[in-house]
């Protein structure tokens, strides 16, 4: 008995010296007592106003309690709550004398409960994200440090989540309600994972999850969508929040978390910029691809300054008289003698918000060429220039377009601005303002790749555009079979556009059969290799001199 109480005295002496709540120090102090009394686990429940926080002073929640002896001590009720200490035996049978010892130890321990409770409350604010209730960066660091100290970090995987399109939720319901939605999302993440796993919010609409490798399916499933709802003006709005995830499966028990965070960031960047899936696992190939991507984007500014981008013009032909009536300006990149096509850089530049500078570059080159044609006595045709939806946040967009076109003295009706469809209601409203501004200043507006998005009819209902360009995916499937599904859809699009007074252009036309089928559907404006490939400036100048094919 005396030997046991020597251990107890030493343990409490360690605890009395604590200035802050330190779970690891407490576990170290309690360990000798737990071992001498044959405990498998010792739990401390510290109450809060609305919940309780459980600390395993010895062992953890993996202990099987079936058939085990359990001793529970409840401290004095203070301010309506009480601290509870629970001992679970490892198979040892505690006799009456042992139980008296456990009671004495627990009673003494509860004299520290108020300090522990207050410190734990302070810790909860220090380690918990106050918006969502999940861990913050401090809590994340503490959790991972414990896994590393216990030598079990390699049993876990780590994921960095980025909610896709959460800005739309904020635009739809407002920032305050959006905060409630993100809190609800965080709560559902916590429900998915266990007490020995962690959900943390480093900020914004990003989350980090530390999960048991055996639960990888839970992680990949939640990426496909979590349902949340919000009340707005007495109405319930429902959202399915999907996410991208960068994942790293820890392969070393002493892996540093700084490296893990770097790996997660790299794999998430890859998911955003390259991958066609929303889940990317980190490996060296991913890292190399991201580095190449950054270097590729760094080359962009120099390429603009050195005029490495050049413009080609693909003719548009009116089939009733086989005459050139317009063209589309298309960009290519001559990088160290290698021609890079838009499919290899446009999407990347859009994601990195570099594309707007390239769009203005193409517009200026087009106006410069058009000025040259006019000065040489040629009659130009209307040329369409592509502008990314990345411009829709620019309140000065129309003024900037006007400034470039007027700089070269080009009539506004000779420039057509092409935009792509958008499903974002906020962007549709911005696009409406943008189109109205262009129309007031004499420009025409085309919608590119029409018919393949979810918002085609919604855009036509809200925005008065001048031209619809039928996506080449429809043209590739075009046959003489009038009952084929794609043909029926295309025929109705053409008829609808005609009734609305909107011009239809079919792009990607390569065969005489496609041209013939389109004219049978009363689509007489065509762009594609059947008539001409994209032409260099000098070749297009000759085409302006002889417009008939």
C-alpha positions as MATLAB code, in Angstrom:
seq = 'XXXXXXXXXXXXXXXXXXXXXXXXXXXXXXXXXXXXXXXXXXXXXXXXXXXXXXXXXXXXXXXXXXXXXXXXXXXXXXXXXXXXXXXXXXXXXXXXXXXXXXXXXXXXXXXXXXXXXXXXXXXXXXXXXXXXXXXXXXXXXXXXXXXXXXXXXXXXXXXXXXXXXXXXXXXXXXXXXXXXXXXXXXXXXXXXXXXXXXXXXXXXXXXXXXXXXXXXXXXXXXXXXXXXXXXXXXXXXXXXXXXXXXXXXXXXXXXXXXXXXXXXXXXXXXXXXXXXXXXXXXXXXXXXXXXXXXXXXXXXXXXXXXXXXXXXXXXXXXXXXXXXXXXXXXXXXXXXXXXXXXXXXXXXXXXXXXXXXXXXXXXXXXXXXXXXXXXXXXXXXXXXXXXXXXXXXXXXXXXXXXXXXXXXXXXXXXXXXXXXXXXXXXXXXXXXXXXXXXXXXXXXXXXXXXXXXXXXXXXXXXXXXXXXXXXXXXXXXXXXXXXXXXXXXXXXXXXXXXXXXXXXXXXXXXXXXXXXXXXXXXXXXXXXXXXXXXXXXXXXXXXXXXXXX';
ca = [
       0.000    0.000    0.000;
       2.781    2.407    0.900;
       4.506    1.743   -2.411;
       1.293    2.492   -4.218;
       0.809    5.761   -2.357;
       4.364    6.777   -3.160;
       3.404    6.521   -6.824;
       0.209    8.470   -6.176;
       2.128   11.219   -4.394;
       4.665   11.465   -7.211;
       1.870   11.654   -9.787;
      -0.024   14.437   -8.029;
       3.190   16.342   -7.530;
       3.655   16.362  -11.315;
       0.086   17.537  -11.804;
       0.328   20.324   -9.240;
       3.155   21.827  -11.272;
       1.009   22.206  -14.381;
       0.430   25.817  -15.398;
      -1.702   24.901  -18.432;
      -3.792   21.897  -19.349;
      -1.380   19.448  -21.011;
      -2.969   16.113  -21.811;
       0.361   14.438  -22.557;
       1.872   15.410  -19.195;
      -1.283   14.181  -17.429;
      -1.079   10.848  -19.258;
       2.554   10.475  -18.210;
       1.699   11.240  -14.569;
      -1.248    8.844  -14.499;
       0.508    5.952  -16.252;
       2.288    4.481  -13.167;
      -0.933    4.534  -11.121;
      -2.925    2.930  -13.940;
      -0.368    0.154  -14.293;
      -0.044   -0.628  -10.594;
      -3.833   -0.929  -10.250;
      -4.233   -2.888  -13.515;
      -6.332   -0.331  -15.402;
      -6.911   -0.645  -19.161;
      -8.235    2.907  -19.473;
      -8.993    5.942  -17.321;
     -11.407    8.557  -18.659;
     -11.968   12.093  -17.430;
     -15.231   13.759  -18.447;
     -15.113   17.542  -18.094;
     -18.529   19.198  -18.456;
     -19.306   22.328  -20.420;
     -22.563   24.244  -20.600;
     -23.954   22.317  -23.582;
     -21.725   19.260  -23.895;
     -18.787   17.448  -22.358;
     -15.209   16.797  -23.354;
     -13.675   13.371  -22.755;
      -9.966   12.934  -22.115;
      -8.331    9.504  -21.990;
      -5.845    9.915  -19.175;
      -4.741    6.362  -19.805;
      -5.533    4.037  -22.725;
      -8.005    5.033  -25.421;
     -11.480    4.310  -26.754;
     -10.367    1.043  -28.373;
     -10.620   -0.763  -25.005;
     -13.182   -3.574  -25.028;
     -15.317   -3.152  -21.898;
     -17.167   -6.461  -22.216;
     -16.631   -8.461  -19.037;
     -14.387   -5.778  -17.535;
     -14.801   -4.229  -14.105;
     -15.692   -0.523  -14.209;
     -15.363    2.024  -11.409;
     -17.003    5.442  -11.762;
     -16.519    8.434   -9.515;
     -18.709   11.532   -9.810;
     -17.348   14.715   -8.311;
     -19.355   17.331   -6.458;
     -21.872   19.210   -8.526;
     -20.633   22.714   -9.271;
     -22.732   25.250  -11.165;
     -25.105   22.449  -12.162;
     -22.411   20.171  -13.603;
     -19.929   17.620  -12.274;
     -16.650   16.022  -13.297;
     -16.688   12.220  -13.805;
     -13.718    9.847  -13.637;
     -14.126    6.304  -14.978;
     -11.673    3.431  -14.494;
     -11.825    0.303  -16.680;
      -9.882   -2.733  -15.500;
      -7.552   -4.690  -17.747;
      -8.916   -7.936  -16.315;
      -7.670   -7.363  -12.773;
     -10.362   -7.842  -10.128;
     -10.425   -4.868   -7.749;
     -11.216   -5.783   -4.171;
     -12.764   -3.450   -1.590;
      -9.380   -2.097   -0.546;
      -8.485   -1.311   -4.173;
     -11.817    0.411   -4.694;
     -11.192    2.578   -1.602;
      -7.855    3.573   -3.139;
      -9.487    4.413   -6.469;
     -12.102    6.461   -4.624;
      -9.400    8.374   -2.748;
      -7.392    8.975   -5.936;
     -10.482   10.156   -7.816;
     -11.585   12.422   -4.955;
      -8.186   14.060   -4.881;
      -8.120   14.320   -8.649;
     -11.453   16.120   -8.649;
      -9.974   18.905   -6.550;
      -8.109   19.741   -9.748;
     -11.248   19.449  -11.881;
     -12.128   23.128  -11.867;
      -8.657   24.035  -13.044;
      -8.829   21.288  -15.636;
     -12.293   22.375  -16.727;
     -11.325   26.007  -17.130;
      -8.112   25.083  -18.898;
      -9.992   22.678  -21.147;
     -12.463   25.432  -22.034;
      -9.558   27.700  -22.893;
      -8.041   24.878  -24.923;
     -11.278   24.388  -26.810;
     -11.185   28.005  -27.964;
      -7.514   27.702  -28.825;
      -7.891   24.463  -30.753;
     -11.421   24.755  -32.186;
     -12.634   26.783  -35.170;
     -15.278   29.021  -33.620;
     -17.367   29.165  -36.834;
     -17.801   25.449  -37.523;
     -16.895   23.703  -34.260;
     -14.287   21.456  -35.907;
     -10.584   21.768  -35.190;
      -8.584   24.752  -36.351;
      -4.909   24.713  -37.373;
      -3.820   24.506  -33.714;
      -6.053   21.507  -33.079;
      -4.885   19.891  -36.288;
      -1.237   20.295  -35.296;
      -1.884   18.914  -31.814;
      -3.715   15.846  -33.175;
      -1.015   15.002  -35.695;
       1.723   15.510  -33.080;
       0.025   12.900  -30.877;
      -0.112   10.424  -33.762;
       3.573   10.988  -34.473;
       4.559   10.625  -30.782;
       2.564    7.405  -30.537;
       4.234    6.088  -33.699;
       0.957    5.448  -35.554;
       0.826    8.316  -38.064;
       1.531    5.852  -40.895;
      -1.822    4.185  -40.173;
      -3.592    7.331  -41.397;
      -4.338    9.153  -44.619;
      -4.705   12.915  -44.976;
      -6.987   14.853  -47.321;
      -7.317   18.520  -48.242;
     -10.849   19.329  -49.430;
     -11.931   22.308  -51.493;
     -15.701   22.777  -51.885;
     -16.510   23.342  -55.548;
     -18.386   26.554  -56.334;
     -19.127   27.609  -52.759;
     -19.031   31.237  -53.902;
     -22.317   30.503  -55.675;
     -23.909   29.524  -52.350;
     -22.808   32.816  -50.796;
     -24.170   34.749  -53.768;
     -27.440   32.844  -53.599;
     -28.164   32.978  -49.861;
     -25.873   35.735  -48.569;
     -22.717   35.555  -46.496;
     -24.426   35.086  -43.127;
     -26.544   32.149  -44.267;
     -23.552   30.831  -46.226;
     -21.682   30.641  -42.920;
     -24.486   28.473  -41.531;
     -24.214   26.228  -44.576;
     -20.465   25.759  -44.115;
     -21.086   24.967  -40.431;
     -23.653   22.348  -41.419;
     -21.223   20.854  -43.936;
     -18.503   20.651  -41.262;
     -20.902   18.967  -38.856;
     -21.738   16.305  -41.439;
     -18.050   15.689  -42.047;
     -17.591   15.057  -38.305;
     -20.458   12.561  -38.354;
     -18.717   10.547  -41.064;
     -15.440   10.047  -39.185;
     -14.679    8.543  -35.786;
     -13.286    9.896  -32.520;
      -9.806    8.677  -33.479;
      -9.934   10.748  -36.681;
     -10.023   14.505  -37.161;
     -11.821   17.115  -39.251;
     -10.181   20.546  -39.341;
     -10.929   23.802  -41.105;
      -7.794   25.782  -41.958;
      -9.986   28.547  -43.394;
     -12.548   29.520  -46.016;
     -14.257   26.565  -47.700;
     -11.258   24.246  -47.227;
     -11.092   21.298  -44.830;
      -8.346   18.895  -43.810;
      -9.313   15.385  -42.732;
      -7.007   12.950  -40.935;
      -8.608    9.525  -41.418;
      -7.834    5.875  -40.823;
      -6.621    4.292  -44.063;
      -9.359    1.702  -43.752;
     -11.895    4.544  -44.114;
     -10.653    5.773  -47.493;
     -14.025    4.894  -49.077;
     -15.769    7.298  -46.700;
     -13.457   10.043  -47.868;
     -13.865    9.423  -51.602;
     -17.652    9.075  -51.268;
     -18.158   12.427  -49.551;
     -16.369   14.187  -52.423;
     -19.287   13.336  -54.721;
     -21.614   15.417  -52.585;
     -23.003   16.219  -49.149;
     -26.562   17.537  -48.948;
     -27.121   20.703  -46.931;
     -29.980   23.171  -46.694;
     -30.560   26.785  -45.731;
     -33.569   28.902  -44.799;
     -33.872   32.099  -46.820;
     -36.944   34.335  -46.486;
     -39.046   31.487  -45.042;
     -38.066   29.186  -47.926;
     -35.776   26.168  -47.688;
     -32.981   25.994  -50.241;
     -31.079   22.754  -50.739;
     -27.551   22.332  -52.045;
     -25.374   19.346  -52.809;
     -21.838   20.435  -52.028;
     -19.248   18.536  -54.044;
     -15.529   18.877  -53.452;
     -12.094   18.293  -54.869;
      -9.628   16.394  -52.716;
      -5.879   16.091  -52.624;
      -4.964   12.932  -50.700;
      -1.722   11.691  -49.198;
      -1.465    8.257  -47.585;
       1.184    8.592  -44.869;
       3.896    5.945  -45.289;
       6.195    6.714  -42.351;
       5.362    7.001  -38.624;
       7.653   10.013  -38.246;
       6.533   11.810  -41.410;
       6.634   15.568  -40.759;
       3.284   17.269  -41.095;
       4.768   20.273  -42.907;
       5.684   17.917  -45.738;
       2.230   16.344  -45.644;
       0.556   19.746  -46.010;
       2.802   20.483  -49.000;
       1.849   17.162  -50.603;
      -1.850   17.844  -50.018;
      -1.612   21.301  -51.554;
       0.229   19.930  -54.574;
      -2.284   17.155  -55.219;
      -5.256   19.519  -54.788;
      -3.705   21.954  -57.273;
      -3.338   19.051  -59.674;
      -7.019   18.162  -59.185;
      -8.001   21.745  -60.002;
      -5.734   22.244  -63.003;
      -5.196   18.896  -64.704;
      -7.238   15.987  -63.462;
     -10.610   15.066  -64.911;
     -11.472   13.501  -61.556;
     -11.995   15.360  -58.304;
      -9.758   13.056  -56.241;
      -5.989   13.056  -56.731;
      -3.486   11.029  -54.696;
      -0.078   12.558  -54.215;
       2.927   11.027  -55.950;
       6.108   12.329  -57.567;
       4.518   12.465  -61.028;
       1.831   14.774  -59.663;
       4.458   17.029  -58.135;
       6.430   17.200  -61.384;
       3.277   18.031  -63.350;
       2.385   20.868  -60.983;
       5.916   22.277  -61.233;
       5.675   22.134  -65.046;
       2.295   23.874  -64.812;
       3.763   26.727  -62.750;
       6.704   27.081  -65.121;
       4.283   27.052  -68.063;
       2.284   29.905  -66.535;
       5.467   31.827  -65.741;
       6.344   31.728  -69.448;
       3.063   33.436  -70.291;
       4.007   37.040  -69.475;
       7.265   36.819  -71.407;
       5.362   35.267  -74.310;
       2.963   38.241  -74.376;
       5.819   40.748  -74.197;
       7.760   38.938  -76.968;
       4.672   38.597  -79.227;
       4.960   34.811  -79.294;
       1.189   34.536  -79.705;
      -0.169   35.036  -83.196;
      -3.633   35.147  -84.733;
      -5.139   33.045  -87.517;
      -8.506   33.680  -89.154;
     -10.959   30.900  -89.974;
     -13.483   31.974  -92.611;
     -17.244   31.787  -92.151;
     -19.147   31.047  -95.356;
     -22.746   31.718  -96.409;
     -23.713   28.544  -98.289;
     -26.484   30.051 -100.450;
     -23.820   31.783 -102.551;
     -20.609   30.193 -101.115;
     -19.327   33.621 -100.118;
     -17.096   34.695  -97.242;
     -19.144   36.779  -94.804;
     -17.108   36.656  -91.584;
     -14.255   35.013  -89.689;
     -13.164   33.932  -86.236;
      -9.837   35.045  -84.770;
      -7.976   32.014  -83.385;
      -4.771   32.154  -81.356;
      -1.648   30.021  -81.522;
       1.552   30.128  -79.433;
       4.980   29.878  -81.042;
       7.102   28.765  -78.098;
      10.742   28.293  -79.110;
       9.703   27.173  -82.573;
       7.025   24.765  -81.323;
       3.410   25.614  -82.099;
       1.181   25.200  -79.032;
      -2.565   24.977  -79.717;
      -5.310   26.517  -77.543;
      -6.378   23.132  -76.219;
      -3.030   22.916  -74.443;
      -3.093   26.307  -72.737;
      -6.494   28.034  -72.692;
      -7.995   25.957  -69.867;
      -4.833   26.366  -67.773;
      -4.755   30.126  -68.322;
      -8.445   30.359  -67.432;
      -7.888   28.598  -64.118;
      -4.893   30.817  -63.354;
      -6.826   33.975  -64.398;
      -4.280   34.756  -67.107;
      -6.699   34.381  -70.008;
      -8.092   37.927  -69.912;
      -4.721   39.395  -70.891;
      -4.556   36.986  -73.836;
      -8.083   37.896  -74.964;
      -7.191   41.590  -75.127;
      -3.967   40.691  -76.934;
      -5.954   38.830  -79.639;
      -8.458   41.684  -79.923;
      -5.659   44.197  -80.442;
      -3.908   42.001  -83.036;
      -7.213   41.573  -84.884;
      -7.845   45.321  -84.933;
      -4.264   45.946  -86.117;
      -4.710   43.480  -89.000;
      -8.099   44.920  -89.869;
      -6.614   48.415  -89.984;
      -4.012   47.116  -92.432;
      -6.688   45.586  -94.658;
      -8.669   48.825  -94.694;
      -5.567   50.884  -95.464;
      -4.885   48.613  -98.434;
      -8.348   49.179  -99.873;
      -9.853   45.838  -98.857;
     -13.409   45.489  -97.614;
     -13.196   43.585  -94.297;
     -15.766   41.198  -92.884;
     -16.960   40.958  -89.306;
     -14.418   39.090  -87.177;
     -15.386   37.379  -83.930;
     -12.982   37.421  -80.980;
     -13.309   35.040  -78.032;
     -13.618   36.442  -74.511;
     -13.527   34.143  -71.490;
     -16.145   34.258  -68.744;
     -13.233   35.224  -66.512;
     -13.948   38.801  -67.641;
     -17.398   38.882  -66.074;
     -16.091   40.413  -62.864;
     -14.580   43.360  -64.779;
     -16.869   46.392  -64.568;
     -14.721   48.209  -67.145;
     -14.756   45.425  -69.724;
     -16.905   47.172  -72.343;
     -14.908   50.408  -72.006;
     -11.635   48.494  -72.432;
     -12.924   46.785  -75.591;
     -14.073   50.142  -77.005;
     -10.704   51.744  -76.244;
      -8.793   49.089  -78.232;
     -11.172   49.081  -81.208;
     -11.282   52.893  -81.387;
      -7.483   53.072  -81.134;
      -7.342   51.543  -84.644;
     -10.413   53.374  -85.981;
     -12.409   50.195  -86.582;
     -16.204   50.391  -86.939;
     -17.754   48.575  -83.978;
     -20.045   46.468  -86.180;
     -16.944   44.758  -87.621;
     -16.084   43.223  -84.240;
     -18.148   40.387  -82.769;
     -17.475   39.273  -79.194;
     -17.842   35.543  -78.472;
     -18.652   34.241  -75.016;
     -19.322   30.712  -73.796;
     -22.411   29.552  -71.929;
     -22.503   29.654  -68.157;
     -24.645   27.816  -65.617;
     -23.935   30.288  -62.819;
     -26.999   32.513  -62.284;
     -24.778   35.298  -60.947;
     -22.642   35.134  -64.098;
     -25.736   35.153  -66.321;
     -26.790   38.422  -64.693;
     -23.306   39.846  -65.209;
     -23.333   38.634  -68.809;
     -26.650   40.403  -69.391;
     -25.132   43.717  -68.288;
     -22.093   43.048  -70.440;
     -24.144   42.209  -73.574;
     -26.376   45.265  -73.150;
     -23.294   47.477  -72.919;
     -21.834   45.995  -76.095;
     -25.108   46.354  -77.985;
     -25.430   50.013  -77.002;
     -22.019   50.585  -78.558;
     -22.694   48.802  -81.847;
     -20.993   45.430  -81.245;
     -22.592   42.058  -81.913;
     -22.387   39.199  -79.411;
     -22.160   35.469  -80.066;
     -22.520   32.530  -77.717;
     -19.933   29.853  -78.486;
     -20.364   26.086  -78.011;
     -24.134   26.493  -77.740;
     -26.208   23.427  -76.870;
     -23.776   21.416  -74.732;
     -24.260   23.249  -71.404;
     -27.017   23.084  -68.830;
     -28.022   26.709  -69.195;
     -28.637   27.086  -72.944;
     -32.351   27.862  -72.773;
     -31.963   29.901  -69.565;
     -29.448   32.146  -71.339;
     -31.693   32.611  -74.374;
     -34.579   33.484  -72.083;
     -32.611   36.199  -70.305;
     -30.066   37.490  -72.811;
     -30.648   38.865  -76.317;
     -27.596   37.611  -78.231;
     -27.050   38.019  -81.974;
     -25.373   34.740  -82.892;
     -25.455   31.146  -81.648;
     -22.522   28.963  -82.632;
     -23.557   25.307  -82.660;
     -20.932   23.187  -80.941;
     -18.997   20.913  -83.261;
     -19.995   17.908  -81.110;
     -23.456   18.150  -82.746;
     -21.953   18.485  -86.223;
     -19.725   15.418  -85.767;
     -22.847   13.299  -85.099;
     -24.835   14.798  -87.981;
     -26.217   12.297  -90.543;
     -29.022   12.136  -93.082;
     -31.216   10.239  -90.605;
     -33.934   12.759  -89.715;
     -35.068   10.629  -86.752;
     -31.660   10.473  -85.090;
     -31.769   12.075  -81.634;
     -28.908   14.530  -82.281;
     -30.493   15.620  -85.566;
     -33.856   16.276  -83.912;
     -32.223   18.427  -81.217;
     -30.165   20.341  -83.790;
     -33.186   20.932  -86.024;
     -35.169   22.374  -83.104;
     -32.262   24.626  -82.079;
     -32.068   26.020  -85.638;
     -35.837   26.557  -85.823;
     -35.928   28.192  -82.398;
     -33.094   30.548  -83.306;
     -34.854   31.506  -86.541;
     -38.044   32.365  -84.669;
     -36.051   34.455  -82.188;
     -34.260   36.282  -84.978;
     -30.882   34.920  -83.876;
     -28.218   33.985  -86.425;
     -27.003   30.374  -86.355;
     -23.439   29.364  -87.240;
     -22.341   25.716  -87.446;
     -18.655   25.211  -86.642;
     -16.506   22.169  -87.253;
     -18.065   21.327  -90.637;
     -15.648   19.033  -92.480;
     -17.613   17.043  -95.083;
     -19.996   17.761  -97.941;
     -22.563   15.486  -96.263;
     -22.504   17.621  -93.114;
     -22.831   20.811  -95.183;
     -25.726   19.346  -97.171;
     -27.586   18.151  -94.070;
     -27.189   21.574  -92.435;
     -28.522   23.429  -95.449;
     -31.481   21.016  -95.502;
     -32.169   22.201  -91.932;
     -31.940   25.835  -93.151;
     -28.576   26.460  -91.497;
     -26.601   28.367  -94.147;
     -23.732   29.858  -92.149;
     -20.822   27.476  -91.816;
     -17.320   27.479  -90.373;
     -14.946   24.554  -90.776;
     -12.327   22.689  -92.786;
     -14.817   21.933  -95.586;
     -14.244   25.481  -96.812;
     -11.014   26.573  -95.122;
      -8.583   25.877  -92.351;
      -7.525   28.808  -90.127;
      -5.507   31.158  -92.350;
      -2.460   33.290  -91.628;
      -2.933   37.030  -92.045;
      -1.474   37.179  -95.586;
      -3.575   34.232  -96.786;
      -6.708   35.728  -95.275;
      -5.923   39.044  -97.000;
      -6.050   37.175 -100.328;
      -9.357   35.601  -99.296;
     -10.764   39.097  -98.676;
      -9.827   39.951 -102.250;
     -11.757   36.934 -103.590;
     -14.628   36.230 -101.238;
     -16.445   33.625 -103.356;
     -15.475   29.935 -103.044;
];
